[in-house]
Amino acid sequence: MNRRASRIFRRGPRTQAGAHPVDLADGLEHAHGLDRVIRTMSVAVQRTLRPGPVKDALHGVQVGHPAHPPLTDVPMGCWISVGVLDLLPGNRRAAQALVATGLAAAVPTALTGLADWASLHRQQQRVGLVHAMSTGTATLLYSASFVARTRGRDGTGRVLGYAGLTALLAGGYLGGHLAFRQAAGASHADQVAHLVPLGWHDLCSESELPEGWPVQRRLGYISLFVLRDGDEIHVLTDRCSHLAGPLHQGRIVGDSDELCVVCPWHGSTFRVADGSVVHGPATSRQPSFESRVLEDGTVQVRPVG
Ligand code: FES
């Protein structure tokens, strides 16, 4: 039978730019016209940036936070300061030095951003691409501003600087949208401390856990990754801290000294013993649980405080 809806209560996302900047950013999330470029660029970045210490450093694995957002402070701080200095007399050399410092800092900032961007969801990548185009335009304008200043054409240097600042602020706004509306870079693992009461909780029977093969089990509101390895039972939250991929569908690698799970979505690798990050793009530890087996074979878990 062919049934048609008589009333529709939910609308799809708005794709038209509205009166507020956030409407424009929301619209970018659904700008499918960018997808071809995004696909080509993502593949190129992933082929160039092979898993290893350099890629991990660009993501910020070693520091436990994404490296890109704090690095953006340097060029933004320098170039906003240039905008202030250019309003005041007698700051020619200081302004020139800050333009140059911002340009030097833009290189690692762009590289870290590119590394993170290649492993985002498509909606995030659409906003991220326009963010990169805005900040890239700002960098080009500040480069031209620097050249003009070194040749003594300070007036042109100032005009180019303010044009660069406009592009920079637009890019910064989209960066905020990525971080706070789309949660790129935030941990997507379940917030165990708020969802699981303290103490031991029954989870399942030990006999239903296959040896060396991860399974998913539910504990109240959250899903858990459970892996039986001989006498040990490793338990982590199942939603990957990077972008919530299902860890129980991941690959188990390593030996029992350092058994790890590789997320099926973007390859983040976590130690199953404590959830610590071995390889990015994830930078946040996967929340882990202590486990014990009662005499009747019941597996109990409790959050690691
Ligand atoms: S969701 Fe991206 S690595 Fe797990």
Short mmCIF file of C-alpha atoms and ligand atoms in Angstrom, two decimals:
data_model
loop_
_atom_site.label_atom_id
_atom_site.label_comp_id
_atom_site.label_asym_id
_atom_site.label_seq_id
_atom_site.Cartn_x
_atom_site.Cartn_y
_atom_site.Cartn_z
CA MET A 1 0.00 0.00 0.00
CA ASN A 2 1.29 3.42 -0.94
CA ARG A 3 1.04 5.60 2.16
CA ARG A 4 1.71 9.33 2.15
CA ALA A 5 2.36 11.58 5.11
CA SER A 6 -0.51 13.99 5.74
CA ARG A 7 1.49 16.14 8.15
CA ILE A 8 5.19 16.56 8.78
CA PHE A 9 6.38 17.75 12.15
CA ARG A 10 10.13 17.70 11.65
CA ARG A 11 12.04 19.82 9.21
CA GLY A 12 15.42 19.00 7.74
CA PRO A 13 18.38 21.21 8.52
CA ARG A 14 18.29 24.72 7.18
CA THR A 15 20.52 25.15 4.18
CA GLN A 16 19.91 28.85 3.55
CA ALA A 17 22.04 31.45 5.21
CA GLY A 18 19.89 33.32 7.72
CA ALA A 19 20.28 36.53 9.62
CA HIS A 20 22.88 35.15 12.03
CA PRO A 21 26.41 33.95 11.34
CA VAL A 22 25.52 30.64 12.95
CA ASP A 23 22.89 30.07 10.24
CA LEU A 24 25.62 30.40 7.64
CA ALA A 25 27.83 27.96 9.55
CA ASP A 26 24.90 25.54 9.96
CA GLY A 27 24.30 25.80 6.22
CA LEU A 28 27.94 24.93 5.51
CA GLU A 29 27.48 21.66 7.40
CA HIS A 30 25.13 20.58 4.60
CA ALA A 31 26.99 22.09 1.63
CA HIS A 32 27.27 18.89 -0.39
CA GLY A 33 28.92 20.78 -3.24
CA LEU A 34 32.17 20.72 -1.26
CA ASP A 35 32.28 16.94 -1.01
CA ARG A 36 34.26 16.19 -4.14
CA VAL A 37 37.10 18.50 -3.06
CA ILE A 38 36.90 17.10 0.46
CA ARG A 39 37.19 13.51 -0.74
CA THR A 40 40.23 14.29 -2.87
CA MET A 41 41.96 16.25 -0.13
CA SER A 42 41.19 13.72 2.62
CA VAL A 43 42.65 10.87 0.59
CA ALA A 44 45.74 12.94 -0.22
CA VAL A 45 46.31 13.85 3.43
CA GLN A 46 45.78 10.28 4.62
CA ARG A 47 48.16 8.90 2.00
CA THR A 48 50.81 11.46 2.90
CA LEU A 49 50.40 11.25 6.66
CA ARG A 50 51.04 7.62 7.53
CA PRO A 51 50.38 6.34 11.08
CA GLY A 52 53.37 6.97 13.31
CA PRO A 53 54.96 9.45 15.71
CA VAL A 54 54.75 12.45 13.36
CA LYS A 55 51.04 11.96 12.76
CA ASP A 56 50.50 11.39 16.50
CA ALA A 57 52.40 14.60 17.31
CA LEU A 58 50.30 16.58 14.83
CA HIS A 59 47.13 15.29 16.49
CA GLY A 60 48.50 16.04 19.97
CA VAL A 61 48.54 12.47 21.30
CA GLN A 62 51.67 13.11 23.39
CA VAL A 63 50.12 16.12 25.14
CA GLY A 64 46.69 14.55 25.60
CA HIS A 65 44.80 17.34 23.82
CA PRO A 66 44.40 18.30 20.16
CA ALA A 67 47.46 20.36 19.21
CA HIS A 68 45.71 22.59 16.67
CA PRO A 69 43.44 24.80 18.85
CA PRO A 70 46.17 26.13 21.19
CA LEU A 71 48.53 26.69 18.25
CA THR A 72 45.96 28.96 16.57
CA ASP A 73 46.41 31.36 19.49
CA VAL A 74 49.87 32.36 18.23
CA PRO A 75 49.04 33.67 14.73
CA MET A 76 45.71 35.04 15.94
CA GLY A 77 47.34 36.80 18.89
CA CYS A 78 50.13 38.22 16.73
CA TRP A 79 47.91 39.43 13.94
CA ILE A 80 45.23 40.95 16.18
CA SER A 81 48.06 42.79 17.96
CA VAL A 82 49.28 44.05 14.58
CA GLY A 83 45.81 45.47 14.00
CA VAL A 84 46.11 47.45 17.26
CA LEU A 85 49.69 48.59 16.62
CA ASP A 86 48.79 49.78 13.13
CA LEU A 87 46.32 52.21 14.69
CA LEU A 88 49.08 53.84 16.76
CA PRO A 89 52.07 55.84 15.52
CA GLY A 90 55.69 54.67 15.86
CA ASN A 91 55.16 50.89 15.89
CA ARG A 92 56.44 50.06 12.43
CA ARG A 93 59.15 47.57 13.46
CA ALA A 94 57.05 45.92 16.17
CA ALA A 95 54.14 45.41 13.77
CA GLN A 96 56.46 43.97 11.15
CA ALA A 97 57.97 41.56 13.68
CA LEU A 98 54.53 40.38 14.78
CA VAL A 99 53.37 39.82 11.20
CA ALA A 100 56.46 37.64 10.66
CA THR A 101 55.96 35.73 13.93
CA GLY A 102 52.36 35.00 12.97
CA LEU A 103 53.44 33.74 9.56
CA ALA A 104 56.02 31.39 11.13
CA ALA A 105 53.42 30.05 13.58
CA ALA A 106 50.87 29.57 10.80
CA VAL A 107 52.88 26.64 9.39
CA PRO A 108 52.56 24.18 12.32
CA THR A 109 49.06 25.50 12.95
CA ALA A 110 47.97 24.60 9.42
CA LEU A 111 49.68 21.19 9.51
CA THR A 112 48.02 20.18 12.78
CA GLY A 113 44.66 21.40 11.50
CA LEU A 114 45.02 19.44 8.27
CA ALA A 115 45.89 16.25 10.15
CA ASP A 116 42.80 16.57 12.37
CA TRP A 117 40.52 17.61 9.52
CA ALA A 118 41.25 14.49 7.44
CA SER A 119 39.70 12.29 10.15
CA LEU A 120 36.51 14.21 10.83
CA HIS A 121 32.90 13.48 9.92
CA ARG A 122 31.77 14.90 6.58
CA GLN A 123 29.66 17.70 8.14
CA GLN A 124 32.65 18.78 10.18
CA GLN A 125 34.91 18.57 7.14
CA ARG A 126 32.65 20.91 5.17
CA VAL A 127 32.88 23.59 7.85
CA GLY A 128 36.57 22.78 8.34
CA LEU A 129 37.31 23.28 4.64
CA VAL A 130 35.82 26.79 4.65
CA HIS A 131 37.60 27.50 7.94
CA ALA A 132 40.89 26.50 6.28
CA MET A 133 40.14 28.59 3.18
CA SER A 134 39.48 31.66 5.36
CA THR A 135 42.60 31.26 7.47
CA GLY A 136 44.63 30.37 4.36
CA THR A 137 43.42 33.60 2.73
CA ALA A 138 44.41 35.47 5.89
CA THR A 139 47.89 33.93 5.74
CA LEU A 140 48.31 34.97 2.09
CA LEU A 141 47.18 38.51 2.87
CA TYR A 142 49.58 38.79 5.83
CA SER A 143 52.38 37.42 3.61
CA ALA A 144 51.67 40.21 1.12
CA SER A 145 51.44 42.66 4.01
CA PHE A 146 54.86 41.56 5.24
CA VAL A 147 56.41 42.02 1.80
CA ALA A 148 54.85 45.49 1.49
CA ARG A 149 56.12 46.50 4.95
CA THR A 150 59.67 45.30 4.25
CA ARG A 151 59.66 47.41 1.06
CA GLY A 152 58.63 50.50 2.99
CA ARG A 153 55.05 50.54 1.68
CA ASP A 154 53.55 50.69 5.14
CA GLY A 155 50.17 52.03 4.03
CA THR A 156 49.64 49.07 1.70
CA GLY A 157 50.92 46.74 4.43
CA ARG A 158 48.31 48.08 6.85
CA VAL A 159 45.45 47.73 4.35
CA LEU A 160 46.49 44.15 3.54
CA GLY A 161 46.79 43.46 7.26
CA TYR A 162 43.24 44.59 7.98
CA ALA A 163 41.96 42.54 5.02
CA GLY A 164 43.84 39.56 6.49
CA LEU A 165 42.33 40.25 9.91
CA THR A 166 38.82 40.15 8.43
CA ALA A 167 39.49 36.75 6.84
CA LEU A 168 41.14 35.55 10.05
CA LEU A 169 38.15 36.48 12.21
CA ALA A 170 35.76 34.74 9.81
CA GLY A 171 37.96 31.61 9.94
CA GLY A 172 38.16 31.87 13.73
CA TYR A 173 34.37 31.99 13.97
CA LEU A 174 34.11 28.78 11.95
CA GLY A 175 36.81 27.24 14.13
CA GLY A 176 34.61 28.01 17.14
CA HIS A 177 31.64 26.40 15.35
CA LEU A 178 33.72 23.27 14.73
CA ALA A 179 34.89 23.07 18.33
CA PHE A 180 31.74 24.02 20.22
CA ARG A 181 28.78 23.20 17.97
CA GLN A 182 30.26 20.18 16.22
CA ALA A 183 32.54 19.03 19.06
CA ALA A 184 35.55 18.39 16.83
CA GLY A 185 38.46 17.71 19.17
CA ALA A 186 36.30 17.11 22.24
CA SER A 187 36.15 13.65 23.81
CA HIS A 188 33.16 11.67 22.55
CA ALA A 189 33.56 8.88 25.08
CA ASP A 190 30.72 8.50 27.57
CA GLN A 191 31.15 10.62 30.68
CA VAL A 192 31.32 7.68 33.05
CA ALA A 193 31.52 9.77 36.22
CA HIS A 194 28.06 11.23 35.47
CA LEU A 195 26.41 8.10 34.08
CA VAL A 196 27.56 5.26 36.32
CA PRO A 197 27.12 5.30 40.12
CA LEU A 198 30.17 4.43 42.22
CA GLY A 199 30.69 0.83 43.33
CA TRP A 200 30.48 -2.59 41.69
CA HIS A 201 27.80 -3.43 39.10
CA ASP A 202 26.76 -6.80 37.66
CA LEU A 203 27.59 -6.87 33.95
CA CYS A 204 27.24 -10.39 32.53
CA SER A 205 28.28 -13.97 33.03
CA GLU A 206 31.93 -14.86 32.45
CA SER A 207 30.90 -17.89 30.36
CA GLU A 208 29.29 -15.69 27.70
CA LEU A 209 32.55 -13.84 26.96
CA PRO A 210 34.54 -15.33 24.08
CA GLU A 211 38.29 -15.60 24.55
CA GLY A 212 40.25 -12.85 22.75
CA TRP A 213 37.21 -11.46 20.93
CA PRO A 214 35.66 -8.14 22.01
CA VAL A 215 31.94 -7.90 22.67
CA GLN A 216 29.57 -5.11 23.57
CA ARG A 217 27.64 -5.11 26.82
CA ARG A 218 25.35 -2.49 28.29
CA LEU A 219 25.68 -0.99 31.74
CA GLY A 220 22.72 1.30 32.41
CA TYR A 221 22.95 4.18 29.93
CA ILE A 222 26.26 3.27 28.38
CA SER A 223 27.75 0.62 26.12
CA LEU A 224 30.93 -1.13 27.15
CA PHE A 225 33.73 -2.80 25.23
CA VAL A 226 34.51 -6.09 26.99
CA LEU A 227 37.47 -8.30 26.14
CA ARG A 228 38.34 -11.55 27.87
CA ASP A 229 42.06 -12.33 27.74
CA GLY A 230 42.79 -15.50 29.73
CA ASP A 231 42.01 -14.75 33.38
CA GLU A 232 41.71 -11.04 32.72
CA ILE A 233 38.63 -9.15 31.60
CA HIS A 234 39.29 -5.72 30.13
CA VAL A 235 36.45 -3.22 30.09
CA LEU A 236 36.38 0.20 28.41
CA THR A 237 33.58 2.49 27.34
CA ASP A 238 32.58 1.46 23.83
CA ARG A 239 32.19 4.89 22.17
CA CYS A 240 35.61 5.94 20.91
CA SER A 241 36.81 9.20 22.44
CA HIS A 242 37.67 10.52 18.97
CA LEU A 243 34.24 10.55 17.30
CA ALA A 244 32.25 7.81 19.06
CA GLY A 245 33.14 4.87 16.81
CA PRO A 246 32.16 1.41 18.17
CA LEU A 247 35.33 -0.04 19.72
CA HIS A 248 33.83 -3.53 20.11
CA GLN A 249 33.98 -3.75 16.29
CA GLY A 250 37.67 -2.86 16.34
CA ARG A 251 40.74 -4.98 15.73
CA ILE A 252 42.73 -6.41 18.64
CA VAL A 253 46.49 -6.02 18.16
CA GLY A 254 49.64 -6.56 20.22
CA ASP A 255 50.48 -9.22 22.78
CA SER A 256 49.20 -9.71 26.30
CA ASP A 257 51.88 -7.31 27.64
CA GLU A 258 50.26 -4.49 25.68
CA LEU A 259 47.03 -5.61 24.13
CA CYS A 260 45.36 -2.79 22.16
CA VAL A 261 42.13 -2.15 20.27
CA VAL A 262 42.15 -0.25 16.97
CA CYS A 263 39.00 1.77 16.34
CA PRO A 264 37.28 0.70 13.09
CA TRP A 265 36.50 4.29 12.03
CA HIS A 266 39.80 6.22 11.95
CA GLY A 267 42.32 3.85 13.51
CA SER A 268 42.81 5.36 16.97
CA THR A 269 44.55 2.76 19.12
CA PHE A 270 43.95 2.31 22.85
CA ARG A 271 45.55 0.00 25.44
CA VAL A 272 42.78 -2.29 26.62
CA ALA A 273 44.26 -2.46 30.13
CA ASP A 274 43.73 1.22 30.94
CA GLY A 275 42.32 2.97 27.86
CA SER A 276 45.41 5.10 27.29
CA VAL A 277 45.99 6.36 23.75
CA VAL A 278 48.75 4.68 21.73
CA HIS A 279 47.96 6.27 18.36
CA GLY A 280 45.65 9.09 17.29
CA PRO A 281 43.66 10.78 15.96
CA ALA A 282 42.11 10.35 19.43
CA THR A 283 43.94 12.28 22.13
CA SER A 284 41.68 11.51 25.11
CA ARG A 285 42.04 8.34 27.15
CA GLN A 286 39.19 5.86 26.83
CA PRO A 287 37.47 5.58 30.24
CA SER A 288 38.19 2.16 31.75
CA PHE A 289 36.62 -0.07 34.39
CA GLU A 290 37.97 -2.46 36.98
CA SER A 291 36.47 -5.91 36.73
CA ARG A 292 36.11 -8.95 38.98
CA VAL A 293 34.44 -12.35 38.72
CA LEU A 294 32.27 -13.65 41.56
CA GLU A 295 32.19 -17.33 42.58
CA ASP A 296 28.98 -17.87 40.59
CA GLY A 297 30.69 -16.55 37.42
CA THR A 298 29.09 -13.09 37.44
CA VAL A 299 31.36 -10.41 35.99
CA GLN A 300 31.20 -7.15 37.92
CA VAL A 301 32.66 -3.81 36.91
CA ARG A 302 33.27 -0.47 38.55
CA PRO A 303 34.57 2.79 37.07
CA VAL A 304 38.23 3.54 37.65
CA GLY A 305 38.09 6.63 39.84
S1 FES B 1 35.88 7.36 15.98
FE1 FES B 1 37.64 8.11 14.97
S2 FES B 1 39.19 6.80 15.64
FE2 FES B 1 37.47 6.11 16.68
#
